[in-house]
């Protein structure tokens, strides 16, 4: 007989998650994942000056604020047909990479590690039945690095402050480029701090994850999604259409395809929103709140690509961009431990790229281009964040914002049930999972916190 298991809230993430699972003899046979965190932020943008969007949308997220700023400015620049100077491209790349490294460290050490390592703080009640396997020396070392990672995250924000004036919520990314030049002293400071960040990643983060891999090899086979992956183009290079990560999608056995943002739609069947029509809708909306809607269980507006759900995040970026370590793992790359491995590989790659971008920066080069914002038009801007792809839609009328829609990793990975009753990636990853103790469902925690 099926039993209902409800977990609410699942904490440690950027938003509280509610999990409603049906289990049969301990095995998950049905899953609904959503959030009771109401988000209709875009309403505040209607009627405002388009340039306000770059600042205001950063408040969408406490950890991926730079990605929202860049997605917003790209949407506006797309309407105007603006191409930014090389220095602006480099600074935006550096800021996005720092934000992703910051998010990857936070995800591993503050979000995931407590499910595998006893931190021995406060009462010991939370330590029971946790399937802790690490030897005490390794566990103690990782527990120390949980706190050391906070110091490294602080250093990353110091670097962000050097480049962008402050962190969080940067001020130097603007329509047409950036506002502040980096001088030689700034570049030397960045390189010095980056060295310390890189040493922690190579000497601590890499070793700590390696210990987890050895102790929990079975988690390379647990929490797997269905392998439908998506990433937007990110970290543009010097040449036209040149990116470190090319916008790609994998929705079946036909291999990778180039991303076409026109195929991204919104599905509100399982959310407490309604679209103007039924089923899938364009990014333009409009979307109406419907908290009493039959079948609704989440404030997440689901994102689909070509009418299919897709997983986003580091595994998608590393697999679709051809990272040799992650591609060699096959389907294990989008398991629980595979997601951790992909974030580590990405973090190491980004440290190397930041160093190269610092070298490329020309202190005497231009920062902006002269451009005028059109009175009317619509555009889509995209960026990658540590958690996954961010999509912004904006339409302008009479020089003001007429409509706005911001979609982040929650819309992809926590997509609620769709019009054809398909499950989102997290829901798919929970199906078949065995829960040993419903009073302390550590297996569920580990899968959910791997996204």
Coordinates of C-alpha atoms in Angstrom, one line a residue:
X1 CA 0.0 0.0 0.0
X2 CA 1.4 3.4 -1.0
X3 CA 2.3 5.8 1.7
X4 CA 2.6 9.6 1.5
X5 CA 5.9 11.2 2.6
X6 CA 5.9 15.1 2.8
X7 CA 9.1 17.1 3.4
X8 CA 8.6 20.8 3.9
X9 CA 10.6 22.8 3.9
X10 CA 13.8 21.3 2.5
X11 CA 16.3 23.9 3.6
X12 CA 19.8 25.0 2.7
X13 CA 18.9 26.0 -0.8
X14 CA 18.2 29.5 -2.3
X15 CA 14.4 28.8 -1.8
X16 CA 12.6 26.4 0.4
X17 CA 11.3 23.3 -1.4
X18 CA 8.3 21.1 -0.7
X19 CA 8.5 17.5 -1.6
X20 CA 5.5 15.2 -1.8
X21 CA 6.4 11.6 -2.4
X22 CA 4.4 8.4 -2.6
X23 CA 6.4 5.3 -1.6
X24 CA 5.6 1.6 -1.9
X25 CA 7.6 -0.7 0.4
X26 CA 10.0 2.2 0.8
X27 CA 10.5 2.9 -3.0
X28 CA 9.4 6.2 -4.4
X29 CA 6.8 5.7 -7.1
X30 CA 5.5 9.2 -7.5
X31 CA 7.0 12.6 -6.8
X32 CA 5.9 16.3 -6.8
X33 CA 8.5 18.9 -6.1
X34 CA 7.7 22.6 -5.8
X35 CA 8.1 25.7 -3.7
X36 CA 5.6 27.6 -1.6
X37 CA 7.9 30.6 -2.0
X38 CA 5.7 33.1 -4.0
X39 CA 7.6 34.7 -6.8
X40 CA 5.8 37.2 -9.1
X41 CA 8.7 39.7 -9.0
X42 CA 8.3 40.7 -12.6
X43 CA 5.2 42.7 -11.9
X44 CA 7.3 45.3 -10.2
X45 CA 9.0 46.0 -13.5
X46 CA 6.0 46.9 -15.5
X47 CA 5.9 50.6 -16.5
X48 CA 9.5 51.2 -15.4
X49 CA 12.4 52.4 -17.5
X50 CA 14.1 49.5 -19.3
X51 CA 17.4 50.3 -17.8
X52 CA 16.0 49.6 -14.3
X53 CA 15.7 45.9 -15.2
X54 CA 19.5 45.4 -15.0
X55 CA 19.5 46.5 -11.3
X56 CA 16.1 45.3 -10.1
X57 CA 16.2 41.7 -11.5
X58 CA 19.4 41.1 -9.4
X59 CA 17.0 40.9 -6.5
X60 CA 15.5 37.7 -8.0
X61 CA 18.2 35.6 -6.4
X62 CA 20.5 35.8 -3.4
X63 CA 23.3 33.9 -5.0
X64 CA 22.9 34.2 -8.9
X65 CA 22.4 37.9 -9.0
X66 CA 25.1 38.5 -11.6
X67 CA 23.5 36.1 -14.0
X68 CA 20.2 37.9 -13.7
X69 CA 21.9 41.3 -14.4
X70 CA 23.6 39.9 -17.5
X71 CA 20.5 38.2 -18.8
X72 CA 18.6 41.4 -18.4
X73 CA 21.2 43.6 -20.2
X74 CA 21.6 41.1 -23.0
X75 CA 17.8 41.1 -23.6
X76 CA 17.9 44.9 -23.9
X77 CA 21.0 44.9 -26.0
X78 CA 19.4 42.4 -28.3
X79 CA 16.5 44.7 -28.9
X80 CA 18.9 47.5 -29.8
X81 CA 21.3 45.4 -31.8
X82 CA 24.2 46.4 -29.5
X83 CA 27.6 44.6 -29.4
X84 CA 29.7 45.5 -26.4
X85 CA 33.5 46.3 -26.6
X86 CA 36.1 43.6 -25.7
X87 CA 36.8 45.0 -22.2
X88 CA 33.1 44.9 -21.4
X89 CA 32.8 41.3 -22.6
X90 CA 35.8 40.3 -20.5
X91 CA 34.6 42.0 -17.3
X92 CA 31.1 40.4 -17.7
X93 CA 32.8 37.0 -18.2
X94 CA 34.9 37.5 -15.1
X95 CA 31.9 38.5 -13.0
X96 CA 29.8 35.6 -14.2
X97 CA 32.6 33.1 -13.6
X98 CA 33.2 34.4 -10.1
X99 CA 29.5 34.1 -9.4
X100 CA 29.5 30.5 -10.6
X101 CA 32.5 29.6 -8.6
X102 CA 31.0 31.2 -5.5
X103 CA 27.7 29.2 -6.1
X104 CA 29.5 25.9 -6.7
X105 CA 31.5 26.2 -3.5
X106 CA 28.3 27.2 -1.6
X107 CA 26.4 24.3 -3.1
X108 CA 29.0 21.7 -2.1
X109 CA 30.2 22.8 1.3
X110 CA 27.1 24.5 2.8
X111 CA 24.3 22.8 0.9
X112 CA 25.4 19.2 0.3
X113 CA 28.3 18.3 2.7
X114 CA 26.2 18.2 5.9
X115 CA 24.3 15.2 4.4
X116 CA 27.6 13.2 4.3
X117 CA 29.7 14.6 7.1
X118 CA 28.8 15.2 10.8
X119 CA 29.6 18.8 11.6
X120 CA 29.1 18.2 15.4
X121 CA 27.5 21.6 16.1
X122 CA 24.7 22.0 18.6
X123 CA 22.6 19.0 19.6
X124 CA 23.5 15.6 18.3
X125 CA 19.9 14.7 17.3
X126 CA 20.5 15.5 13.7
X127 CA 23.4 13.1 13.5
X128 CA 21.3 9.9 13.8
X129 CA 20.8 7.5 10.9
X130 CA 22.7 9.7 8.5
X131 CA 24.7 7.0 6.7
X132 CA 28.0 8.6 7.5
X133 CA 30.8 6.5 6.0
X134 CA 34.0 8.7 6.0
X135 CA 36.8 7.9 8.4
X136 CA 37.0 10.4 11.2
X137 CA 40.2 12.1 9.9
X138 CA 38.7 12.8 6.5
X139 CA 35.4 13.8 8.0
X140 CA 37.1 16.2 10.4
X141 CA 39.1 17.8 7.6
X142 CA 36.0 18.3 5.4
X143 CA 34.2 19.8 8.4
X144 CA 37.0 22.3 8.8
X145 CA 36.8 23.1 5.1
X146 CA 33.1 23.9 5.4
X147 CA 34.2 27.0 7.4
X148 CA 37.3 27.6 5.2
X149 CA 35.0 27.7 2.1
X150 CA 33.1 30.6 3.7
X151 CA 36.4 32.5 3.8
X152 CA 37.1 31.7 0.1
X153 CA 33.6 32.8 -0.8
X154 CA 34.3 36.1 1.0
X155 CA 37.5 36.4 -1.2
X156 CA 35.4 35.9 -4.3
X157 CA 33.1 38.7 -3.2
X158 CA 36.2 40.8 -2.7
X159 CA 37.2 40.1 -6.3
X160 CA 33.7 41.0 -7.4
X161 CA 33.9 44.2 -5.5
X162 CA 37.2 45.1 -7.2
X163 CA 35.6 44.6 -10.6
X164 CA 32.0 45.7 -10.0
X165 CA 32.1 48.1 -7.0
X166 CA 30.3 45.9 -4.6
X167 CA 28.8 42.5 -4.0
X168 CA 26.1 41.4 -3.9
X169 CA 24.1 43.4 -6.5
X170 CA 26.7 44.9 -8.8
X171 CA 26.4 48.4 -10.4
X172 CA 28.9 48.3 -13.3
X173 CA 27.1 46.2 -15.8
X174 CA 25.0 48.6 -17.9
X175 CA 23.3 48.8 -21.3
X176 CA 26.1 49.1 -23.9
X177 CA 29.0 47.9 -21.7
X178 CA 30.4 48.5 -18.3
X179 CA 31.0 51.7 -16.2
X180 CA 34.4 51.2 -14.5
X181 CA 37.8 50.6 -15.9
X182 CA 40.2 48.2 -14.3
X183 CA 43.7 49.6 -13.8
X184 CA 47.0 47.6 -13.4
X185 CA 46.7 47.6 -9.6
X186 CA 43.2 46.1 -9.8
X187 CA 44.4 43.4 -12.2
X188 CA 47.3 42.5 -9.9
X189 CA 44.9 42.3 -6.9
X190 CA 42.6 40.0 -8.8
X191 CA 45.4 37.7 -9.9
X192 CA 46.7 37.5 -6.3
X193 CA 43.3 36.6 -4.8
X194 CA 42.6 34.2 -7.6
X195 CA 45.7 32.3 -6.8
X196 CA 44.4 31.7 -3.2
X197 CA 41.0 30.7 -4.5
X198 CA 42.6 28.3 -7.0
X199 CA 44.8 26.7 -4.3
X200 CA 41.7 26.0 -2.1
X201 CA 40.0 24.4 -5.1
X202 CA 43.0 22.2 -6.0
X203 CA 44.1 21.3 -2.5
X204 CA 40.9 21.2 -0.6
X205 CA 37.8 21.0 -2.8
X206 CA 39.3 18.4 -5.1
X207 CA 40.5 16.2 -2.2
X208 CA 37.3 16.5 -0.3
X209 CA 35.1 15.5 -3.2
X210 CA 37.5 12.7 -3.9
X211 CA 37.0 11.3 -0.4
X212 CA 33.2 11.5 -0.9
X213 CA 33.5 9.7 -4.2
X214 CA 35.4 6.8 -2.6
X215 CA 33.0 6.5 0.3
X216 CA 29.8 6.8 -1.7
X217 CA 30.5 5.2 -5.1
X218 CA 26.9 4.0 -5.2
X219 CA 25.6 7.5 -5.5
X220 CA 27.0 7.6 -9.0
X221 CA 24.0 5.4 -9.8
X222 CA 21.4 7.2 -7.8
X223 CA 19.3 10.3 -8.4
X224 CA 19.8 10.0 -12.2
X225 CA 17.7 12.2 -14.5
X226 CA 16.5 11.1 -17.9
X227 CA 19.4 12.8 -19.7
X228 CA 17.6 15.7 -21.4
X229 CA 20.0 18.6 -21.0
X230 CA 20.1 22.2 -21.9
X231 CA 22.5 25.1 -21.7
X232 CA 22.6 28.6 -23.1
X233 CA 25.6 30.1 -24.9
X234 CA 28.0 31.6 -22.3
X235 CA 31.4 33.2 -21.9
X236 CA 31.7 34.8 -25.4
X237 CA 35.1 34.9 -27.0
X238 CA 36.7 37.2 -29.5
X239 CA 35.1 35.8 -32.6
X240 CA 31.5 36.0 -33.7
X241 CA 29.6 33.1 -32.3
X242 CA 32.6 31.9 -30.2
X243 CA 31.7 30.7 -26.7
X244 CA 33.3 28.7 -24.0
X245 CA 29.9 27.0 -23.6
X246 CA 27.8 26.8 -26.7
X247 CA 24.1 26.9 -26.4
X248 CA 23.0 23.3 -26.9
X249 CA 20.3 20.9 -26.0
X250 CA 20.0 17.2 -25.8
X251 CA 16.4 15.9 -25.8
X252 CA 16.8 12.4 -27.1
X253 CA 19.1 9.9 -28.7
X254 CA 19.9 12.2 -31.7
X255 CA 22.8 13.9 -29.9
X256 CA 23.4 17.6 -29.3
X257 CA 21.5 20.3 -31.2
X258 CA 22.0 24.0 -31.2
X259 CA 19.7 25.9 -28.8
X260 CA 16.9 27.8 -30.4
X261 CA 15.3 30.2 -27.8
X262 CA 12.2 30.3 -29.9
X263 CA 11.5 26.7 -28.8
X264 CA 11.5 27.6 -25.1
X265 CA 8.0 27.8 -23.7
X266 CA 6.3 28.1 -20.3
X267 CA 4.0 25.4 -18.9
X268 CA 1.9 26.3 -15.9
X269 CA -0.2 23.1 -15.6
X270 CA 1.3 22.1 -12.2
X271 CA 1.9 25.6 -10.9
X272 CA -0.3 28.2 -9.2
X273 CA -0.1 30.4 -12.3
X274 CA -2.3 30.4 -15.4
X275 CA -1.4 31.3 -18.9
X276 CA -3.6 33.1 -21.4
X277 CA -4.2 29.8 -23.2
X278 CA -4.0 26.2 -22.2
X279 CA -0.8 24.1 -21.8
X280 CA 2.4 25.7 -23.0
X281 CA 2.7 29.4 -23.6
X282 CA 5.4 31.7 -25.0
X283 CA 7.8 33.5 -22.6
X284 CA 5.7 36.6 -23.3
X285 CA 2.8 35.4 -21.1
X286 CA 0.8 36.9 -19.7
X287 CA 0.7 34.9 -16.4
X288 CA -2.0 35.2 -13.8
X289 CA -1.8 34.0 -10.2
X290 CA -4.2 31.2 -9.3
X291 CA -3.4 29.9 -5.8
X292 CA -6.6 27.7 -5.7
X293 CA -6.1 26.1 -9.2
X294 CA -6.8 22.4 -9.4
X295 CA -3.6 20.5 -10.0
X296 CA -1.4 23.3 -8.8
X297 CA 1.3 22.6 -6.2
X298 CA 4.1 25.1 -6.8
X299 CA 4.9 28.7 -7.4
X300 CA 7.4 27.7 -10.1
X301 CA 6.5 28.4 -13.7
X302 CA 7.8 25.4 -15.6
X303 CA 10.2 25.8 -18.6
X304 CA 10.1 23.5 -21.5
X305 CA 12.2 23.1 -24.6
X306 CA 10.4 21.8 -27.7
X307 CA 7.7 20.7 -25.2
X308 CA 10.1 18.6 -23.2
X309 CA 11.6 19.1 -19.7
X310 CA 15.3 19.5 -19.5
X311 CA 17.9 19.5 -16.7
X312 CA 20.2 22.5 -16.4
X313 CA 23.3 23.2 -14.4
X314 CA 26.9 22.1 -14.4
X315 CA 26.4 18.6 -15.7
X316 CA 24.6 20.0 -18.7
X317 CA 27.2 22.6 -19.3
X318 CA 30.1 20.2 -19.0
X319 CA 28.6 17.4 -21.0
X320 CA 27.3 19.6 -23.8
X321 CA 30.5 21.5 -24.0
X322 CA 32.6 18.4 -24.2
X323 CA 34.5 18.4 -20.9
X324 CA 36.5 15.1 -21.2
X325 CA 36.2 14.1 -17.5
X326 CA 32.4 14.5 -17.5
X327 CA 31.7 13.1 -21.0
X328 CA 33.7 9.9 -20.1
X329 CA 31.2 9.3 -17.3
X330 CA 28.2 8.8 -19.5
X331 CA 24.9 8.7 -17.7
X332 CA 26.6 8.8 -14.3
X333 CA 27.3 12.5 -15.0
X334 CA 23.8 13.4 -14.1
X335 CA 23.6 11.3 -10.9
X336 CA 24.0 12.8 -7.4
X337 CA 27.8 12.3 -7.3
X338 CA 28.1 13.2 -11.0
X339 CA 26.5 16.6 -10.4
X340 CA 29.1 17.3 -7.7
X341 CA 31.9 16.1 -10.0
X342 CA 30.6 18.4 -12.8
X343 CA 30.6 21.4 -10.5
X344 CA 34.2 20.7 -9.5
X345 CA 35.4 20.3 -13.1
X346 CA 33.6 23.5 -14.0
X347 CA 35.1 25.4 -11.1
X348 CA 38.6 24.4 -12.0
X349 CA 38.1 25.4 -15.7
X350 CA 36.7 28.8 -14.7
X351 CA 39.7 29.6 -12.5
X352 CA 41.9 29.0 -15.5
X353 CA 39.6 31.1 -17.8
X354 CA 39.5 34.0 -15.4
X355 CA 43.3 34.1 -15.4
X356 CA 43.3 34.3 -19.2
X357 CA 40.6 37.0 -19.3
X358 CA 42.6 39.1 -16.8
X359 CA 45.6 38.8 -19.2
X360 CA 43.4 39.9 -22.2
X361 CA 42.0 43.0 -20.5
X362 CA 43.3 46.3 -21.9
X363 CA 43.3 49.1 -19.3
X364 CA 43.2 51.7 -22.0
X365 CA 40.4 50.1 -24.1
X366 CA 36.9 51.4 -24.4
X367 CA 34.2 50.3 -21.9
X368 CA 30.9 51.1 -23.7
X369 CA 29.4 51.8 -27.1
X370 CA 27.0 54.6 -27.8
X371 CA 23.5 53.2 -28.3
X372 CA 19.9 54.3 -27.9
X373 CA 17.2 52.2 -26.3
X374 CA 14.3 51.6 -28.8
X375 CA 10.9 52.9 -27.8
X376 CA 9.4 49.5 -28.6
X377 CA 10.4 45.9 -29.2
X378 CA 10.9 42.6 -27.5
X379 CA 13.9 40.5 -26.7
X380 CA 15.2 37.4 -24.9
X381 CA 18.4 37.5 -22.9
X382 CA 20.1 34.4 -21.5
X383 CA 22.9 33.7 -19.1
X384 CA 24.3 30.7 -17.2
X385 CA 24.3 30.6 -13.4
X386 CA 25.8 28.1 -11.0
X387 CA 22.4 26.5 -10.5
X388 CA 21.5 26.5 -14.3
X389 CA 20.2 28.6 -17.2
X390 CA 18.6 31.9 -16.7
X391 CA 16.2 33.3 -19.3
X392 CA 14.8 36.8 -19.4
X393 CA 12.0 38.1 -21.7
X394 CA 11.2 41.8 -22.0
X395 CA 8.9 43.8 -24.2
X396 CA 8.9 47.6 -24.5
X397 CA 6.2 50.0 -25.4
X398 CA 6.4 53.8 -25.5
X399 CA 9.9 53.6 -23.9
X400 CA 8.7 51.6 -20.9
X401 CA 8.7 48.0 -19.9
X402 CA 5.3 46.5 -21.0
X403 CA 6.0 42.9 -19.9
X404 CA 8.8 41.0 -18.2
X405 CA 9.4 37.3 -17.4
X406 CA 12.4 35.9 -15.6
X407 CA 13.0 32.1 -15.6
X408 CA 15.9 30.5 -13.6
X409 CA 17.1 27.0 -12.8
X410 CA 13.9 26.3 -10.7
X411 CA 11.8 26.7 -13.8
X412 CA 13.9 23.9 -15.4
X413 CA 15.0 21.5 -12.7
X414 CA 11.9 22.0 -10.5
X415 CA 9.5 22.2 -13.4
X416 CA 6.1 21.0 -12.0
X417 CA 3.9 18.5 -13.8
X418 CA 3.2 19.6 -17.4
X419 CA 0.1 19.7 -19.4
X420 CA 0.8 16.1 -20.6
X421 CA 1.7 15.0 -17.0
X422 CA 5.4 14.8 -17.6
X423 CA 7.6 15.3 -14.5
X424 CA 10.4 17.8 -14.1
X425 CA 14.1 16.7 -13.7
X426 CA 14.1 16.5 -9.9
X427 CA 10.9 14.6 -9.8
X428 CA 12.3 12.1 -12.4
X429 CA 15.5 11.7 -10.3
X430 CA 13.5 10.8 -7.2
X431 CA 11.5 8.0 -8.9
X432 CA 12.8 4.5 -7.9
X433 CA 14.8 5.8 -4.9
X434 CA 14.6 3.6 -1.8
X435 CA 13.9 5.4 1.4
X436 CA 15.2 3.3 4.4
X437 CA 13.8 5.5 7.2
X438 CA 10.8 7.7 6.4
X439 CA 11.5 9.6 9.7
X440 CA 14.9 10.6 8.4
X441 CA 14.8 10.3 4.6
X442 CA 18.5 11.1 4.0
X443 CA 18.3 9.6 0.5
X444 CA 15.7 12.1 -0.6
X445 CA 17.7 15.0 0.9
X446 CA 20.8 13.9 -1.0
X447 CA 19.0 13.7 -4.4
X448 CA 17.2 17.0 -4.0
X449 CA 20.3 18.9 -2.8
X450 CA 22.4 17.6 -5.7
X451 CA 20.6 20.0 -8.1

